[in-house]
Coordinates of C-alpha atoms in Angstrom, one line a residue:
Chain A
M1 CA 0.0 0.0 0.0
L2 CA 1.2 3.5 -0.7
S3 CA 2.2 5.7 2.2
K4 CA 0.5 9.1 2.6
A5 CA 3.6 10.8 1.1
E6 CA 3.6 8.5 -1.9
R7 CA -0.1 9.1 -2.4
T8 CA 0.4 12.9 -2.4
K9 CA 3.2 12.5 -4.9
Q10 CA 1.0 10.3 -7.1
M11 CA -1.8 12.8 -6.9
I12 CA 0.4 15.7 -8.0
V13 CA 1.5 13.7 -11.0
E14 CA -2.0 12.6 -12.0
Q15 CA -3.5 16.1 -11.6
S16 CA -0.7 18.0 -13.3
A17 CA -0.4 15.4 -16.1
Q18 CA -3.8 16.6 -17.4
V19 CA -2.7 20.2 -17.3
F20 CA 0.6 19.5 -19.1
N21 CA -1.2 17.5 -21.8
R22 CA -3.7 20.2 -22.4
K23 CA -1.6 23.4 -22.1
G24 CA 1.9 22.0 -23.0
Y25 CA 5.1 22.3 -21.1
S26 CA 5.7 26.0 -21.8
G27 CA 2.0 26.9 -21.3
T28 CA 1.8 25.2 -17.8
S29 CA 2.6 27.6 -14.9
M30 CA 3.3 26.8 -11.3
S31 CA -0.1 28.4 -10.5
D32 CA -1.8 26.0 -12.9
I33 CA -0.3 23.1 -11.0
M34 CA -1.2 24.6 -7.6
E35 CA -4.8 25.0 -8.8
A36 CA -5.0 21.5 -10.2
T37 CA -3.5 19.9 -7.1
G38 CA -4.9 22.2 -4.5
L39 CA -1.4 22.4 -3.0
A40 CA 0.8 25.4 -2.1
K41 CA 4.1 25.8 -3.9
G42 CA 5.9 24.2 -1.0
G43 CA 3.8 21.1 -1.2
I44 CA 4.8 20.6 -4.8
Y45 CA 8.5 21.5 -4.5
G46 CA 8.6 19.2 -1.5
N47 CA 7.9 16.3 -3.9
F48 CA 9.6 17.5 -7.1
R49 CA 12.9 19.3 -7.6
D50 CA 11.5 21.6 -10.3
K51 CA 9.0 22.0 -13.1
D52 CA 11.1 19.8 -15.4
E53 CA 11.1 16.8 -13.0
L54 CA 7.3 17.1 -12.7
A55 CA 6.8 17.5 -16.4
A56 CA 8.9 14.4 -17.1
A57 CA 6.8 12.4 -14.5
A58 CA 3.6 13.9 -16.0
F59 CA 4.5 12.8 -19.5
D60 CA 5.4 9.3 -18.3
H61 CA 2.1 9.1 -16.6
T62 CA 0.0 10.2 -19.5
Y63 CA 1.9 8.1 -22.0
Q64 CA 1.8 4.9 -19.9
K65 CA -1.9 5.3 -19.5
V66 CA -2.4 5.3 -23.3
L67 CA 0.2 2.5 -23.7
L68 CA -1.4 0.2 -21.1
A69 CA -4.9 0.7 -22.4
I70 CA -3.7 -0.2 -25.9
R71 CA -1.6 -3.1 -24.7
A72 CA -4.6 -4.6 -22.8
R73 CA -6.7 -4.6 -25.9
V74 CA -3.9 -6.0 -28.1
L75 CA -3.1 -8.8 -25.6
A76 CA -6.8 -9.8 -25.6
E77 CA -6.6 -10.7 -29.3
K78 CA -5.0 -13.6 -31.0
T79 CA -4.5 -12.8 -34.7
A80 CA -2.5 -9.9 -36.1
Q81 CA -5.6 -8.6 -37.9
C82 CA -7.6 -8.6 -34.6
K83 CA -4.8 -6.9 -32.8
L84 CA -4.6 -4.0 -35.3
L85 CA -8.4 -3.6 -35.4
A86 CA -8.4 -3.5 -31.6
I87 CA -5.9 -0.6 -31.8
F88 CA -8.2 1.2 -34.3
R89 CA -11.1 0.7 -31.9
F90 CA -9.1 2.2 -29.1
Y91 CA -8.7 5.4 -31.1
H92 CA -12.4 5.6 -32.1
N93 CA -13.6 8.9 -30.7
Y94 CA -10.2 9.4 -29.0
T95 CA -10.4 13.2 -29.1
V96 CA -13.5 13.2 -27.0
N97 CA -12.7 10.3 -24.7
P98 CA -12.9 11.7 -21.2
D99 CA -10.2 9.1 -20.0
F100 CA -7.6 10.8 -22.2
P101 CA -8.1 14.6 -22.0
G102 CA -5.9 16.8 -24.1
G103 CA -5.3 14.4 -26.9
C104 CA -2.2 12.2 -27.7
P105 CA 0.8 12.9 -25.3
V106 CA 3.3 11.9 -28.0
L107 CA 1.8 14.3 -30.5
N108 CA 1.4 17.1 -28.0
T109 CA 4.9 16.8 -26.4
G110 CA 6.6 15.8 -29.6
V111 CA 5.4 18.8 -31.6
E112 CA 6.1 21.3 -28.8
T113 CA 9.6 20.0 -28.0
D114 CA 11.0 19.0 -31.4
D115 CA 13.0 22.2 -31.7
Q116 CA 13.6 22.8 -28.0
I117 CA 13.4 21.2 -24.5
P118 CA 15.7 18.2 -25.2
F119 CA 14.8 16.2 -22.1
L120 CA 11.1 16.1 -23.1
K121 CA 11.8 15.6 -26.8
E122 CA 13.8 12.5 -25.9
K123 CA 10.9 11.1 -23.9
A124 CA 8.4 11.8 -26.7
A125 CA 10.8 10.3 -29.3
A126 CA 11.3 7.1 -27.3
A127 CA 7.5 6.8 -26.8
M128 CA 6.9 7.2 -30.6
Q129 CA 9.6 4.6 -31.4
E130 CA 7.9 2.2 -28.9
M131 CA 4.5 2.7 -30.6
L132 CA 6.0 2.3 -34.1
Q133 CA 7.9 -0.8 -33.1
S134 CA 4.8 -2.4 -31.5
L135 CA 2.8 -1.8 -34.7
Q136 CA 5.7 -3.2 -36.8
R137 CA 6.0 -6.3 -34.7
I138 CA 2.3 -7.1 -35.0
I139 CA 2.4 -6.7 -38.8
Q140 CA 5.6 -8.6 -39.1
K141 CA 4.2 -11.5 -37.1
G142 CA 1.1 -11.5 -39.3
I143 CA 3.4 -11.8 -42.3
D144 CA 5.6 -14.5 -40.7
T145 CA 2.7 -16.7 -39.6
G146 CA 1.1 -16.5 -43.1
E147 CA -1.9 -14.4 -42.0
F148 CA -0.7 -11.3 -44.0
N149 CA 0.6 -10.9 -47.5
T150 CA 4.4 -11.5 -47.8
G151 CA 4.7 -8.4 -50.0
L152 CA 4.0 -6.0 -47.1
D153 CA 6.7 -3.8 -45.7
A154 CA 6.0 -4.0 -42.0
K155 CA 8.0 -0.9 -41.1
L156 CA 6.4 1.3 -43.8
E157 CA 2.9 0.0 -42.9
A158 CA 3.5 0.8 -39.3
A159 CA 4.6 4.4 -40.1
L160 CA 1.5 4.8 -42.4
I161 CA -0.9 3.6 -39.7
Y162 CA 0.7 5.8 -37.1
S163 CA 0.8 8.9 -39.3
V164 CA -2.8 8.5 -40.2
I165 CA -3.8 8.1 -36.5
E166 CA -1.7 11.0 -35.3
G167 CA -2.6 13.3 -38.2
G168 CA -6.2 12.3 -37.7
I169 CA -6.1 13.2 -34.0
M170 CA -4.6 16.6 -34.9
M171 CA -7.4 17.2 -37.5
S172 CA -10.2 16.1 -35.2
K173 CA -9.1 18.1 -32.2
L174 CA -8.4 21.2 -34.2
S175 CA -11.7 21.1 -36.0
D176 CA -13.7 19.8 -33.0
Q177 CA -14.9 17.0 -35.3
P178 CA -14.2 13.5 -33.9
G179 CA -15.7 12.1 -37.1
I180 CA -12.6 12.9 -39.1
L181 CA -10.4 10.5 -37.1
N182 CA -13.2 7.9 -37.1
K183 CA -13.5 8.0 -40.9
L184 CA -9.7 7.6 -41.2
L185 CA -9.8 4.6 -38.8
K186 CA -12.5 3.0 -40.8
H187 CA -10.3 3.3 -43.9
L188 CA -7.4 1.8 -42.0
K189 CA -9.6 -1.2 -41.0
K190 CA -10.6 -1.6 -44.7
E191 CA -6.9 -1.5 -45.7
V192 CA -6.0 -4.2 -43.2
E193 CA -9.0 -6.4 -44.3
E194 CA -8.4 -5.9 -48.0
R195 CA -4.7 -5.3 -48.5
F196 CA -3.0 -7.0 -45.5
V197 CA -5.0 -10.2 -45.0
K198 CA -4.3 -13.0 -47.5
Chain B
M1 CA 7.4 50.7 -52.1
L2 CA 7.2 50.1 -48.4
S3 CA 7.9 53.0 -46.0
K4 CA 10.6 52.6 -43.3
A5 CA 7.9 52.1 -40.7
E6 CA 6.2 49.4 -42.9
R7 CA 9.6 47.7 -43.4
T8 CA 10.2 47.6 -39.7
K9 CA 6.8 46.1 -39.0
Q10 CA 7.4 43.5 -41.8
M11 CA 10.8 42.7 -40.3
I12 CA 9.3 42.2 -36.8
V13 CA 6.8 39.7 -38.3
E14 CA 9.3 37.8 -40.3
Q15 CA 11.8 37.5 -37.5
S16 CA 9.4 36.6 -34.8
A17 CA 7.5 34.2 -37.1
Q18 CA 10.5 31.9 -37.0
V19 CA 10.6 32.0 -33.2
F20 CA 6.9 31.4 -32.8
N21 CA 7.0 28.4 -35.2
R22 CA 9.9 26.8 -33.3
K23 CA 9.0 27.6 -29.7
G24 CA 5.3 27.9 -29.9
Y25 CA 3.0 30.7 -28.6
S26 CA 3.5 30.0 -24.9
G27 CA 7.2 29.3 -25.3
T28 CA 7.9 32.6 -27.0
S29 CA 8.8 35.4 -24.7
M30 CA 9.1 39.1 -25.3
S31 CA 12.9 38.8 -24.8
D32 CA 13.0 36.1 -27.6
I33 CA 11.3 38.6 -29.9
M34 CA 13.6 41.4 -28.9
E35 CA 16.6 39.1 -29.5
A36 CA 15.3 38.0 -32.9
T37 CA 14.4 41.5 -34.1
G38 CA 17.2 43.4 -32.4
L39 CA 14.7 45.9 -31.2
A40 CA 13.9 47.2 -27.7
K41 CA 10.5 46.5 -26.2
G42 CA 9.2 49.9 -27.2
G43 CA 10.1 49.3 -30.8
I44 CA 8.0 46.1 -30.9
Y45 CA 5.0 47.5 -28.9
G46 CA 5.1 50.6 -31.2
N47 CA 4.1 48.3 -34.0
F48 CA 1.9 45.6 -32.3
R49 CA -0.6 46.1 -29.5
D50 CA 0.5 43.0 -27.6
K51 CA 1.9 39.5 -28.0
D52 CA -1.4 38.2 -29.4
E53 CA -1.5 40.6 -32.2
L54 CA 2.1 39.7 -33.2
A55 CA 1.5 36.0 -32.8
A56 CA -1.5 36.2 -35.1
A57 CA 0.5 38.2 -37.7
A58 CA 3.4 35.7 -37.3
F59 CA 1.1 32.7 -37.9
D60 CA -0.4 34.3 -41.0
H61 CA 3.1 35.0 -42.3
T62 CA 4.4 31.5 -41.8
Y63 CA 1.3 29.8 -43.1
Q64 CA 1.1 32.1 -46.2
K65 CA 4.7 31.3 -47.0
V66 CA 3.9 27.6 -47.1
L67 CA 0.6 28.1 -48.9
L68 CA 2.1 30.3 -51.7
A69 CA 5.0 27.9 -52.2
I70 CA 2.6 25.0 -52.6
R71 CA 0.2 27.0 -54.8
A72 CA 3.0 28.0 -57.2
R73 CA 3.9 24.4 -57.7
V74 CA 0.2 23.3 -58.1
L75 CA -0.5 26.1 -60.6
A76 CA 2.5 25.1 -62.7
E77 CA 0.9 21.7 -63.3
K78 CA -2.0 20.8 -65.6
T79 CA -3.3 17.4 -64.5
A80 CA -4.7 16.4 -61.1
Q81 CA -2.1 13.7 -60.8
C82 CA 0.8 16.1 -61.6
K83 CA -0.7 18.6 -59.1
L84 CA -0.7 16.0 -56.3
L85 CA 2.8 14.8 -57.1
A86 CA 4.0 18.5 -57.0
I87 CA 2.6 18.8 -53.5
F88 CA 4.4 15.6 -52.4
R89 CA 7.6 17.0 -53.9
F90 CA 7.2 20.2 -52.0
Y91 CA 7.1 18.2 -48.7
H92 CA 10.2 16.1 -49.6
N93 CA 12.8 16.8 -46.9
Y94 CA 10.4 19.4 -45.5
T95 CA 11.7 19.0 -41.9
V96 CA 15.2 20.0 -42.9
N97 CA 14.2 22.6 -45.5
P98 CA 15.9 25.9 -44.4
D99 CA 13.1 27.9 -46.0
F100 CA 10.6 26.6 -43.5
P101 CA 12.3 26.4 -40.1
G102 CA 10.3 24.9 -37.2
G103 CA 8.1 22.6 -39.3
C104 CA 4.5 22.9 -40.3
P105 CA 2.7 26.0 -38.8
V106 CA -0.7 24.3 -38.9
L107 CA 0.6 21.3 -37.0
N108 CA 2.6 23.4 -34.5
T109 CA -0.1 26.0 -33.8
G110 CA -2.9 23.5 -34.1
V111 CA -1.6 21.0 -31.6
E112 CA -0.6 23.8 -29.1
T113 CA -3.8 25.7 -29.2
D114 CA -6.5 23.0 -29.7
D115 CA -7.4 23.0 -25.9
Q116 CA -6.6 26.7 -25.4
I117 CA -5.8 30.1 -27.0
P118 CA -9.0 30.3 -29.1
F119 CA -7.9 33.2 -31.4
L120 CA -4.9 31.1 -32.6
K121 CA -6.8 27.8 -32.7
E122 CA -9.3 29.5 -35.1
K123 CA -6.5 30.6 -37.4
A124 CA -4.9 27.2 -37.5
A125 CA -8.3 25.5 -38.0
A126 CA -9.1 27.8 -40.9
A127 CA -5.7 27.1 -42.5
M128 CA -6.2 23.3 -42.1
Q129 CA -9.6 23.6 -43.8
E130 CA -8.1 25.5 -46.6
M131 CA -5.4 22.9 -47.1
L132 CA -7.9 20.0 -47.0
Q133 CA -10.3 21.8 -49.4
S134 CA -7.5 22.4 -51.9
L135 CA -6.6 18.8 -51.9
Q136 CA -10.2 17.7 -52.1
R137 CA -10.8 20.1 -55.1
I138 CA -7.8 18.7 -57.0
I139 CA -8.9 15.1 -56.4
Q140 CA -12.6 15.9 -57.3
K141 CA -11.5 17.7 -60.5
G142 CA -9.5 14.6 -61.4
I143 CA -12.6 12.5 -60.9
D144 CA -14.8 14.9 -62.8
T145 CA -12.5 15.1 -65.8
G146 CA -12.2 11.3 -66.0
E147 CA -8.5 11.3 -65.0
F148 CA -9.2 9.6 -61.7
N149 CA -11.4 6.6 -60.8
T150 CA -15.0 7.6 -60.1
G151 CA -15.0 5.3 -57.0
L152 CA -12.8 7.7 -55.1
D153 CA -14.1 9.7 -52.1
A154 CA -12.4 13.0 -52.7
K155 CA -13.0 14.2 -49.1
L156 CA -11.7 11.0 -47.5
E157 CA -8.6 10.9 -49.8
A158 CA -7.8 14.5 -49.0
A159 CA -8.0 13.8 -45.3
L160 CA -5.8 10.7 -45.7
I161 CA -3.1 12.5 -47.7
Y162 CA -3.1 15.4 -45.2
S163 CA -2.9 13.1 -42.2
V164 CA 0.0 11.1 -43.6
I165 CA 1.9 14.4 -44.4
E166 CA 1.2 16.0 -41.0
G167 CA 1.8 12.7 -39.1
G168 CA 5.0 12.2 -41.2
I169 CA 6.3 15.7 -40.4
M170 CA 5.7 15.0 -36.7
M171 CA 7.6 11.7 -36.9
S172 CA 10.5 13.0 -38.9
K173 CA 11.0 16.1 -36.8
L174 CA 10.7 14.2 -33.5
S175 CA 13.1 11.4 -34.6
D176 CA 15.4 13.8 -36.6
Q177 CA 15.0 11.4 -39.5
P178 CA 13.8 13.3 -42.6
G179 CA 13.6 9.9 -44.4
I180 CA 10.4 8.8 -42.5
L181 CA 8.4 11.6 -44.2
N182 CA 10.0 10.9 -47.5
K183 CA 9.2 7.2 -47.4
L184 CA 5.5 8.1 -46.7
L185 CA 5.5 10.6 -49.6
K186 CA 6.8 7.9 -51.9
H187 CA 3.9 5.7 -50.8
L188 CA 1.4 8.5 -51.4
K189 CA 2.8 8.9 -54.9
K190 CA 2.4 5.2 -55.6
E191 CA -1.2 5.3 -54.3
V192 CA -2.0 8.2 -56.7
E193 CA -0.4 6.4 -59.6
E194 CA -1.9 3.0 -58.9
R195 CA -5.2 3.6 -57.1
F196 CA -6.3 7.1 -58.3
V197 CA -5.3 7.2 -62.0
K198 CA -7.6 5.2 -64.3

């Protein structure tokens, strides 16, 4: 069981993670974090050295939440096709999913930090690689087991799927139209069914 | 010819536009703008009411530069296929193109502002719509003139192309690998040649 101190630290991460994912690293102020956590400055700095340490923990928290939710769905499926479709279902209505406020942490942190803030860029880049490699592994396994066409380039297909999902999240959030992402996911499903499966 | 005052105003927009596109709205401070323009605070506030007015002008500047560069390439081509391929060529190595530092302004501003800063979100959303509609118009014209297959859904194909380009820019910038975007563009070209053209 977590001690009271550990619970406080956990609460700070959870509450500030939502703020960081919505407002970005630069847009999040200490008063935003104080407001989200209900703590005074001393209560936050007693647990985290500075804004950077908290921002790093907040990114890990938001990203792990997405990763674990996807992983649970993927592990529940047997075939490569079903695993990919489970990922697409996870992202259905993602931009209005109350469990993941603020959108995709990799996209948000990645786009903000790619020209600056190296310690966060590194985290977002590693998360992106992990996502791409997971997709690639699923597709490659589908090819290796004879479920998918041997002509597929697993690395390219993984990048295509990820670009459509991330680009779709950007478009849906910016236009406040969850349907744009959903329509793209429907297309990805069709691609897997018609072009991937033997 | 521009007056000296107009030239100064133009210089402030051009120089600060690069900073805003790299560091984002929240990440750009008045001292960043003073450093980029070589002007004192008074010289900047003499031309722009506040940071918001300058940020809006900076977004317009960066976006118009991308738009005009694409438009020139599109207008130079006759067929829908050649117009689409010209757009893909524009984005080749985009993330390391010194003419467009900081990446895509629609992606940068869109992702930063989609949960906040409504006046900039509105601008990024309008720019995205303009890009999507241009793509859709080219594809629809290709269908109408008999160049492209009638089975194509121009709106969906436009969203697909745009999501792959924007998602690809994000991936290439975040991983410092321009080749990811280039590989995706090569796939888009193949799609147009094999699936669009009759």
